[in-house]
Short mmCIF file of C-alpha atoms and ligand atoms in Angstrom, two decimals:
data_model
loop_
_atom_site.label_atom_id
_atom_site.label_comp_id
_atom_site.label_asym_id
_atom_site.label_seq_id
_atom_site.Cartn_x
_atom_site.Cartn_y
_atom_site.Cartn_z
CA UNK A 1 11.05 -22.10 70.95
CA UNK A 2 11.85 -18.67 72.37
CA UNK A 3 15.36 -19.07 71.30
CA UNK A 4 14.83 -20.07 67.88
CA UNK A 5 12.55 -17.30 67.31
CA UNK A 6 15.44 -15.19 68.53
CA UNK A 7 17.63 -16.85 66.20
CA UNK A 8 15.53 -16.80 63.30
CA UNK A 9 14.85 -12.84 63.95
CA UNK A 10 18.46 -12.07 63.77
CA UNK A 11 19.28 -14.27 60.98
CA UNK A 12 16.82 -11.91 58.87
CA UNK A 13 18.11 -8.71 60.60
CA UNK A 14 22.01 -9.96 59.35
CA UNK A 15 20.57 -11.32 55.68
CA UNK A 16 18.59 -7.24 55.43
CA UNK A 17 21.95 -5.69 56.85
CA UNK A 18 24.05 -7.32 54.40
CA UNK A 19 21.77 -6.99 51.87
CA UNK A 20 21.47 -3.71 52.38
CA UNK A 21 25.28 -2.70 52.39
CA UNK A 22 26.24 -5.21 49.61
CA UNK A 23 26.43 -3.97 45.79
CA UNK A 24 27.20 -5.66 42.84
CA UNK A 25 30.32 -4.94 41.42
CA UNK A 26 32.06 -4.80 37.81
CA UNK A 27 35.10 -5.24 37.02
CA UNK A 28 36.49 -4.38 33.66
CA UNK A 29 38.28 -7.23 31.51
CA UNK A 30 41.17 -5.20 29.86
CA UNK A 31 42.19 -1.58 30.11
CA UNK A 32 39.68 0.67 30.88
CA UNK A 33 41.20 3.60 28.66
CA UNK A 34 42.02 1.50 25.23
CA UNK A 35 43.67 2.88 22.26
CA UNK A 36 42.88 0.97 19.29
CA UNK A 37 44.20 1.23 15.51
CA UNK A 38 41.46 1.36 12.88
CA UNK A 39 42.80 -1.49 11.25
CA UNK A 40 42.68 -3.45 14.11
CA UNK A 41 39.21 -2.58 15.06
CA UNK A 42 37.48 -2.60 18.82
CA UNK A 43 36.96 -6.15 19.90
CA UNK A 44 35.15 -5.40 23.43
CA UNK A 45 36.63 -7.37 26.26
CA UNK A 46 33.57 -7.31 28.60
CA UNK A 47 33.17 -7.34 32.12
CA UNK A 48 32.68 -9.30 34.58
CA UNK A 49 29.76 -8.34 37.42
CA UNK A 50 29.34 -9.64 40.93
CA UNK A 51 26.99 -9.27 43.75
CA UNK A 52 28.66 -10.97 46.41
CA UNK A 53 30.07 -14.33 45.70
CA UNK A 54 27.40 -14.58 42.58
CA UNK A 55 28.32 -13.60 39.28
CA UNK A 56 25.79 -11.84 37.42
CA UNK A 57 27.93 -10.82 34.65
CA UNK A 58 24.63 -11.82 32.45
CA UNK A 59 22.46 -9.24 33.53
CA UNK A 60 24.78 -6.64 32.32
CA UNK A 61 24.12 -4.00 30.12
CA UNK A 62 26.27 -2.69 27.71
CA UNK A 63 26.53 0.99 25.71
CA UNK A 64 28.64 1.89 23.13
CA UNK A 65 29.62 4.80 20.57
CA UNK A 66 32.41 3.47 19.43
CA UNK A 67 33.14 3.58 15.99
CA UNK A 68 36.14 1.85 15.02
CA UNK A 69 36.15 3.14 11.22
CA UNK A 70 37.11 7.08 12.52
CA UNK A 71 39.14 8.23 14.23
CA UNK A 72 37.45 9.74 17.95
CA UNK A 73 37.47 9.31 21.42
CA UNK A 74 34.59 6.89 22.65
CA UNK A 75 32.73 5.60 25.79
CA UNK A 76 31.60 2.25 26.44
CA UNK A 77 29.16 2.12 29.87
CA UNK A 78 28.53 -1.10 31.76
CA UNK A 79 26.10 -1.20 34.07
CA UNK A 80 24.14 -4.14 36.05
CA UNK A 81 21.26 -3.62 38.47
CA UNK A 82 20.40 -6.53 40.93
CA UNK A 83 18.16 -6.39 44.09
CA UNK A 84 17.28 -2.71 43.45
CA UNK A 85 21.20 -1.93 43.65
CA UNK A 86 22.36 -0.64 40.49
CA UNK A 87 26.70 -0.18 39.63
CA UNK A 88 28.09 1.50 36.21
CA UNK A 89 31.21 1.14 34.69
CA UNK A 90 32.62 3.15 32.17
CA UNK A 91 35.53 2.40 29.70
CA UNK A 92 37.27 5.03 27.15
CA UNK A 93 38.57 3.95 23.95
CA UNK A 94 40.56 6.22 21.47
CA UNK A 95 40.47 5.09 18.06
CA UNK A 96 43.30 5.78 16.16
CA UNK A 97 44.88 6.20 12.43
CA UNK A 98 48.16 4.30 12.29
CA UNK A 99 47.82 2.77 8.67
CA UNK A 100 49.53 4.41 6.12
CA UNK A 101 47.66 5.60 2.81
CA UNK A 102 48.09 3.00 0.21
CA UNK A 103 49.45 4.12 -3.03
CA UNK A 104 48.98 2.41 -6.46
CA UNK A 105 50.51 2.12 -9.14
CA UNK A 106 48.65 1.80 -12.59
CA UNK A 107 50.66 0.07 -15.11
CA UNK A 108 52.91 -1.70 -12.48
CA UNK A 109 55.80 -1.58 -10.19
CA UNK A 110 58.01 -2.13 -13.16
CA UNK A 111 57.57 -0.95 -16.88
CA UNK A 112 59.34 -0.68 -19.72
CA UNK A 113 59.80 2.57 -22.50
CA UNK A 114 61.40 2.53 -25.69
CA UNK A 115 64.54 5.06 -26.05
CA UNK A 116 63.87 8.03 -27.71
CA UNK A 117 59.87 7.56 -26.83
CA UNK A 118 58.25 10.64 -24.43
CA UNK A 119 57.90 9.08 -21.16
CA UNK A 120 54.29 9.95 -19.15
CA UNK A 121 53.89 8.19 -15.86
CA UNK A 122 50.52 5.77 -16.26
CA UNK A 123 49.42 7.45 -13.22
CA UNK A 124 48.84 6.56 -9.56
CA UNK A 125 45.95 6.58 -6.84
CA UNK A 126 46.34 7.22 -3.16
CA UNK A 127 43.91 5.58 -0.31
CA UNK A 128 43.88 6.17 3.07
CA UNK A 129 41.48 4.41 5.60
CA UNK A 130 40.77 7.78 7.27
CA UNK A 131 41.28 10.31 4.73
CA UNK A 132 40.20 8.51 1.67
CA UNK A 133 41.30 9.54 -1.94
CA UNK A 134 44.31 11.45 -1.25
CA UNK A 135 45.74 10.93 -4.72
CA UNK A 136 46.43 15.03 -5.09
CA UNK A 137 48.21 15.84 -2.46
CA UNK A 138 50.63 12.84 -3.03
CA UNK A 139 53.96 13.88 -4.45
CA UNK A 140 56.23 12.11 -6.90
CA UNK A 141 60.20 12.24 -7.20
CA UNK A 142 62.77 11.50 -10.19
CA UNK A 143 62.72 11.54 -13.62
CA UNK A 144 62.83 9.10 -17.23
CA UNK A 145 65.57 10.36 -19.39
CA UNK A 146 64.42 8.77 -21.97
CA UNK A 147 67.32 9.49 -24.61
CA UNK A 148 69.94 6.97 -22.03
CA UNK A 149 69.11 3.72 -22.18
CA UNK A 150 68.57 2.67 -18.32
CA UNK A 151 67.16 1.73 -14.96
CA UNK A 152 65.05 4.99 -13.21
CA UNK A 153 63.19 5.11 -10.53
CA UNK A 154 60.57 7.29 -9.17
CA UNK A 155 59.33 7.65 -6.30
CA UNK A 156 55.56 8.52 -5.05
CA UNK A 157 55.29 10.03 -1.38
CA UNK A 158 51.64 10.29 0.37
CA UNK A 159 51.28 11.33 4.25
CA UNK A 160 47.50 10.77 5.83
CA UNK A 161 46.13 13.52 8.13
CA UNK A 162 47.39 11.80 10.96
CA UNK A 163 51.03 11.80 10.08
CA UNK A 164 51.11 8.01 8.28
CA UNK A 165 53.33 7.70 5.66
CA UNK A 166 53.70 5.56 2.71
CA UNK A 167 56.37 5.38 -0.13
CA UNK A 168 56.01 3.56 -3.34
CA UNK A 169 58.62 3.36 -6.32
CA UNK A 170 58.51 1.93 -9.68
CA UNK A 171 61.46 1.20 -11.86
CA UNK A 172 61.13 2.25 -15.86
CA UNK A 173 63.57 0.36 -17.96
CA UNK A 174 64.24 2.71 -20.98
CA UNK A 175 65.35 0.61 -23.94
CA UNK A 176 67.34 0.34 -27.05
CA UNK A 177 66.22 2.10 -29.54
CA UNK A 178 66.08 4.00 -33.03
CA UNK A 179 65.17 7.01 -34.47
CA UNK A 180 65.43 10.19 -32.36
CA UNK A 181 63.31 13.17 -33.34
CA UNK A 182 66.09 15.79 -33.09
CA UNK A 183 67.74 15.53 -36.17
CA UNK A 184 70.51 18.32 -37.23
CA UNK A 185 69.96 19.65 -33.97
CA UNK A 186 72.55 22.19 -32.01
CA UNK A 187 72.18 22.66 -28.34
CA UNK A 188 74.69 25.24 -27.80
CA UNK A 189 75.67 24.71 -23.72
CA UNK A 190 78.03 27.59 -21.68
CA UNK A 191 79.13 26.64 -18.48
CA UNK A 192 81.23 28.41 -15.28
CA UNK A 193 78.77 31.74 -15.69
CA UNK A 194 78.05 34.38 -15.80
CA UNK A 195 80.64 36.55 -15.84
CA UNK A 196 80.98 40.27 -16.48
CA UNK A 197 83.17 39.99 -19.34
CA UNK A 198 81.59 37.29 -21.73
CA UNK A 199 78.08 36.64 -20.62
CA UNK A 200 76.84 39.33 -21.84
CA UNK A 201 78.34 39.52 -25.20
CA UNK A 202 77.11 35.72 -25.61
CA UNK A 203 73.66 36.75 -24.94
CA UNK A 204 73.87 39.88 -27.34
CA UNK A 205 75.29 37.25 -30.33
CA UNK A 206 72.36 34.74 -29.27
CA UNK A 207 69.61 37.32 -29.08
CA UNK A 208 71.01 39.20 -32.57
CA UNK A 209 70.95 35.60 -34.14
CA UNK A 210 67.85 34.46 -32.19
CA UNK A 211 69.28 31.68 -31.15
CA UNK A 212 68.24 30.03 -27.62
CA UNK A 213 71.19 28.01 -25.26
CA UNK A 214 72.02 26.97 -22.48
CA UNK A 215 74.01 28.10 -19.09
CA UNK A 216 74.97 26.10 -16.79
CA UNK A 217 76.02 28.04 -13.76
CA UNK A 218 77.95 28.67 -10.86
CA UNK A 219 77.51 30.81 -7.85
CA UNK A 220 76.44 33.83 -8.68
CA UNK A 221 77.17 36.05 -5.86
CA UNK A 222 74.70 39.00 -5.09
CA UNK A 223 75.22 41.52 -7.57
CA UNK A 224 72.33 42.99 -9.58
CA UNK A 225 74.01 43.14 -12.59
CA UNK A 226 74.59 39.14 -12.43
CA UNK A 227 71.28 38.77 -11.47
CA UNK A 228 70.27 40.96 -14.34
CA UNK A 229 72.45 38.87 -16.59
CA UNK A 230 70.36 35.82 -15.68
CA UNK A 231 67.09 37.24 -16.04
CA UNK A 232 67.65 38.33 -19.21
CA UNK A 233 68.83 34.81 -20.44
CA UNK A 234 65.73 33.79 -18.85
CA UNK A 235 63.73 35.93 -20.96
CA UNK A 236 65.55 35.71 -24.27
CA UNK A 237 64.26 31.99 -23.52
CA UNK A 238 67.66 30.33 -22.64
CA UNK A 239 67.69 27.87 -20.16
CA UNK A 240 69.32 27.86 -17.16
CA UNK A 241 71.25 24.41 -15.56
CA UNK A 242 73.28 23.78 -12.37
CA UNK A 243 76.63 23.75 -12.35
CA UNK A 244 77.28 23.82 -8.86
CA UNK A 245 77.57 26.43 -6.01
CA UNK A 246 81.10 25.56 -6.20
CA UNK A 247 83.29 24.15 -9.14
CA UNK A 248 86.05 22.50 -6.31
CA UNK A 249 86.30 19.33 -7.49
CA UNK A 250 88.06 18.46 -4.04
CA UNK A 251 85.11 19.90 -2.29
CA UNK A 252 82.55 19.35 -4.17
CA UNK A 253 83.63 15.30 -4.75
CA UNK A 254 84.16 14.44 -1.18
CA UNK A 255 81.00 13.32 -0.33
CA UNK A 256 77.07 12.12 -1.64
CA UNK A 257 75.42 14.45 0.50
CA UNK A 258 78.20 17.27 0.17
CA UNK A 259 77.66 17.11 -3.60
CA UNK A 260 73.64 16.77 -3.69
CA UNK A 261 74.19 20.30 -0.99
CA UNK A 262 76.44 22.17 -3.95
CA UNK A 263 73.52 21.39 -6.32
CA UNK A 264 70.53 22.47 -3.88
CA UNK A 265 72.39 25.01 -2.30
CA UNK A 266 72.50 27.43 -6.25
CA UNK A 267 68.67 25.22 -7.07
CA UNK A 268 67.23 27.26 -4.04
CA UNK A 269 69.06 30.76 -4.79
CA UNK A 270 68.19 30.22 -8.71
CA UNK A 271 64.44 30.10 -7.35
CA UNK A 272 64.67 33.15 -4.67
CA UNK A 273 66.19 35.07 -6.93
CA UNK A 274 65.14 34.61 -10.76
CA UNK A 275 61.89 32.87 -9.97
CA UNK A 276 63.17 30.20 -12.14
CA UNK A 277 63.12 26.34 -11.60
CA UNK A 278 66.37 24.32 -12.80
CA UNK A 279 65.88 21.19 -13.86
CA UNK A 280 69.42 19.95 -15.26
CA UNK A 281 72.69 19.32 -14.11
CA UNK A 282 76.30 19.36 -15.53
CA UNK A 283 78.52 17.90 -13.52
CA UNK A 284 81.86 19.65 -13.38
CA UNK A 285 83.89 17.99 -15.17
CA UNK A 286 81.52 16.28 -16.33
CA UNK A 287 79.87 12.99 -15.84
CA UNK A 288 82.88 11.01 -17.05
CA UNK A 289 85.54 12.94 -15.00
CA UNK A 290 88.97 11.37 -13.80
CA UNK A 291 89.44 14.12 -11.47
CA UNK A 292 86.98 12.75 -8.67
CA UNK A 293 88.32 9.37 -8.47
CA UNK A 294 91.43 10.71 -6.17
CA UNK A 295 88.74 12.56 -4.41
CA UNK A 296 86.23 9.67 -3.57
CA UNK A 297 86.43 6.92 -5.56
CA UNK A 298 83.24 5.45 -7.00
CA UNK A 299 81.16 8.79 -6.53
CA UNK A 300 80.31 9.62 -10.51
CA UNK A 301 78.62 5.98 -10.50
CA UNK A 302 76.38 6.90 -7.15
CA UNK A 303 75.84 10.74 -8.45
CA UNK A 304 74.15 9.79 -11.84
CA UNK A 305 71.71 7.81 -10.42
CA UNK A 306 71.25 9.97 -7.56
CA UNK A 307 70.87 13.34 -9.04
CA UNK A 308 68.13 11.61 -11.32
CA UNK A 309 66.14 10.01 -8.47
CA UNK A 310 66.59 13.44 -6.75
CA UNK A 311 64.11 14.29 -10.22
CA UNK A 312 67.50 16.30 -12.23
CA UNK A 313 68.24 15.44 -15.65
CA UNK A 314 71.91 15.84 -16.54
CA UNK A 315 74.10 16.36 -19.10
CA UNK A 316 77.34 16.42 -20.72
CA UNK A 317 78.48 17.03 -24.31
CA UNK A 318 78.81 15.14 -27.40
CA UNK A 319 80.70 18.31 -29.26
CA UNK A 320 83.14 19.76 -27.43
CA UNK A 321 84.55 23.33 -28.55
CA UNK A 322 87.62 22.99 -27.14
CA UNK A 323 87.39 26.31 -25.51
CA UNK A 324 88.47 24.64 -22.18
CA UNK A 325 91.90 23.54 -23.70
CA UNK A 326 93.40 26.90 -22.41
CA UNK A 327 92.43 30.64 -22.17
CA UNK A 328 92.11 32.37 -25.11
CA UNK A 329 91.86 29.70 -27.64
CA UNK A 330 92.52 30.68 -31.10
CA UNK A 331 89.31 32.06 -32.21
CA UNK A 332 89.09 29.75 -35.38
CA UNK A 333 90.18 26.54 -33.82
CA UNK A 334 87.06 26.85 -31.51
CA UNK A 335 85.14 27.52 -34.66
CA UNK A 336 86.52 24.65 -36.65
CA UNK A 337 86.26 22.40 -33.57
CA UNK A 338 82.69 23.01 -33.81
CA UNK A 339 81.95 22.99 -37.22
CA UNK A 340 83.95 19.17 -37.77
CA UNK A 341 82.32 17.60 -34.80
CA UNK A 342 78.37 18.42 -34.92
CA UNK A 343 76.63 15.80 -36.77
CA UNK A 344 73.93 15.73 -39.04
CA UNK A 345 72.37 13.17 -37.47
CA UNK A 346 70.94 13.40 -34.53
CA UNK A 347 71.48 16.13 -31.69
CA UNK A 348 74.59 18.03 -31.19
CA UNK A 349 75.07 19.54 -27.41
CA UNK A 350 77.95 21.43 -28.18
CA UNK A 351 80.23 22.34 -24.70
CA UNK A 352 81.38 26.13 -24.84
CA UNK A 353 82.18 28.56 -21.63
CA UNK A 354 81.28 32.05 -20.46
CA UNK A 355 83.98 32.58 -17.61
CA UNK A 356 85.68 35.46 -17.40
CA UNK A 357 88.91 34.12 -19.71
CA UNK A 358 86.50 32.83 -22.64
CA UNK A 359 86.60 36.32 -24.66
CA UNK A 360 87.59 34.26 -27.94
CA UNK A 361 84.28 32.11 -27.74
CA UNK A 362 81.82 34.95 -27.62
CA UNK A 363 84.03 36.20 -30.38
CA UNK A 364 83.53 32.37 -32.14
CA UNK A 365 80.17 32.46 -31.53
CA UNK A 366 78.75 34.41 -34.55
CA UNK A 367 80.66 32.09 -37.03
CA UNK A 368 79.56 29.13 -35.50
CA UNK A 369 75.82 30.27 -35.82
CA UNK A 370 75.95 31.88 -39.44
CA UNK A 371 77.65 28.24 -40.39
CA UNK A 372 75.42 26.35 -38.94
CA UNK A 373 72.08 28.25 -40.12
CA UNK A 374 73.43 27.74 -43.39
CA UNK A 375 73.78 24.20 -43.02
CA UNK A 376 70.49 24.16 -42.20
CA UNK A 377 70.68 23.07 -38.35
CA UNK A 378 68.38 24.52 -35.89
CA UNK A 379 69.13 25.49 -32.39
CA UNK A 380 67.78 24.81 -29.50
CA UNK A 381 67.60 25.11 -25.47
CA UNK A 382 67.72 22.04 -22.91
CA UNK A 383 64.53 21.47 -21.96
CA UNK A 384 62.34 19.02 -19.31
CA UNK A 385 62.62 15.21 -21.12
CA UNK A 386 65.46 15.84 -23.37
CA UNK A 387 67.37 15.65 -25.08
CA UNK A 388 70.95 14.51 -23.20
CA UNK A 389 74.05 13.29 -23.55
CA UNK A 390 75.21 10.71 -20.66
CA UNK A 391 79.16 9.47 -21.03
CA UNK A 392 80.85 6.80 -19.94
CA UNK A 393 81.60 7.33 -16.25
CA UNK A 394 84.68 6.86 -15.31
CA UNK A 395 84.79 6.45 -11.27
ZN1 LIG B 401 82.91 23.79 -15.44
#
């Protein structure tokens, strides 16, 4: 009996020992530090608590901050208590933005415009999950020329706060149609300025006729006085296109990305300098040029739909002066060239130079003007939505 006593007595003495070194335990299901996308959301895992072989995962207790709609940095505690013994877990989740804002469209992925028509996009909203209506501080790209029948796209651009970003285009389908507003219209155009020589008479004909243009231009260097030259045209109220940095054909031709650097390379030094934003493009040579097609063949048909996605108009000519046909072109066969080739109806963007070489057009240039004014045309300067002439292209 003495024994068993014995026994008994250090049976309990073992069970209180062990009871009194043993804890529960808890073991995390999943990673204790989670990262998890808003659009996901936190799904909690759980745990799983033991005290000894018994699981007591039922008795646990669980805490939590997180909130899976912001972005943060959360805790979630565990903790179980069991025969006066208590253990805590604790498990960090970072919730995280990794949804792009959603842009819509109003009016559709796809519409259509009548030729001739003014084209104003239907408008847009931008969502984000975190951010919410970010509509303002998306950007759009590319423009609707609206007098060329044709496939344009623009392009809306929206980044969230956390770096997300989303693109949307829509295509607008400008059709067939009648009746332009520009009737008897002359868009006089000078391009491969400025230059010392003619430039300046050209803006002392325009300004004594008060007649606006246009210039499309080259590099200009760094001199004041053809930085002057532009500033004036600006103010006279002429507008001012891109020719290029450079008029190489065999450089400029050569590549996509070499070209779309010629034309942003003069777009940034046109702002700097003359605090001026350009907004149309002459190709040299113009759009239907042969002289490419030995360069890189097939790069007009990728350049008119990329300068216009890049958000340029362009233009060529529908009346050409013929001042181009040599140096020095007989005074009146500029004039005459002029004078048979502008229509009546419709617009007239008449092609004329102010190099260097071009004395006889500034000298054509007050004939053309009293002729036309008499024929009761009106001038005007290129502006944002037309109009333009697009030709055939060629390569
Ligand atoms: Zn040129």
């Amino acid at each position: 009996m003495k024994i068993i006593g014995i026994i008994v007595s250090i049976i309990i003495i073992v069970v209180g020992v062990v009871a009194f070194l043993l804890t529960p335990t808890i073991k995390l299901n999943g990673d204790p530090s989670m990262e998890v996308s808003m659009a996901e959301g936190y799904k909690e895992p759980g745990c799983i608590a033991k005290y000894a072989f018994w699981d007591i995962s039922s008795r646990v207790k669980t805490e939590s901050d997180v909130d899976d709609k912001k972005v943060g940095e959360y805790e979630v505690t565990y903790s179980v208590s069991f025969l006066k013994k208590s253990a805590k877990a604790v498990r960090k989740v970072t919730v995280v933005d990794k949804e792009p804002p959603e842009i819509k469209l109003q009016g559709g992925d796809e519409i259509k415009v009548e030729q001739y028509s003014s084209f104003k996009d239907p408008g847009y909203t931008v969502v984000d999950d975190s951010d919410g209506d970010i509509t303002q501080k998306a950007t759009t790209k590319g423009i609707v020329d609206t007098y060329n029948p044709g496939k344009y796209t623009i392009s809306y651009h929206a980044v969230d706060s956390y770096g997300n970003e989303a693109t949307h285009e829509r295509t607008v389908n400008v059709e067939s149609g009648s009746g332009s507003d520009e009737e008897k219209v002359i868009y006089l155009t000078f391009d491969d300025g400025p230059s010392s020589a003619v430039t300046p008479r050209v803006l002392d004909v325009l300004k004594e006729y008060d007649v606006p243009a246009t210039f499309f231009i080259l590099d200009y260097g760094d001199s004041e006085e053809n930085i002057s030259l532009l500033k004036k045209a600006i103010s006279q109220g002429h507008t001012i296109g891109i020719h290029g940095y450079s008029h190489d054909y065999g450089e400029i031709y050569k590549s996509v990305p070499g070209f779309m650097e010629n034309v942003t390379k003069l777009d940034q030094k046109i702002k700097k300098d003359l605090d001026y934003e350009p907004f149309v493009i002459r190709f040299p040579g113009g759009s239907s040029n042969t002289v490419s097609v030995s360069v890189k063949k097939g790069i007009m048909t990728e350049l008119v739909d990329i300068v216009q996605e890049e958000g340029y108009y362009y233009s060529d000519w529908n009346v050409d002066s013929t001042d181009a046909s040599g140096n020095n072109i007989d005074k009146d066969a500029i004039v005459n060239a002029v004078k048979n080739n502008c229509s009546e109806n419709g617009y007239n963007i008449v092609l004329m130079h102010d190099s260097n070489m071009k004395k006889t057009t500034a000298k054509a240039l007050p004939e053309i003007i009293e002729w036309a004014k008499e024929e009761g045309y009106t001038f005007k300067a290129m502006k944002r939505g037309g109009p333009t002439i697009h030709h055939d292209v060629n390569n």
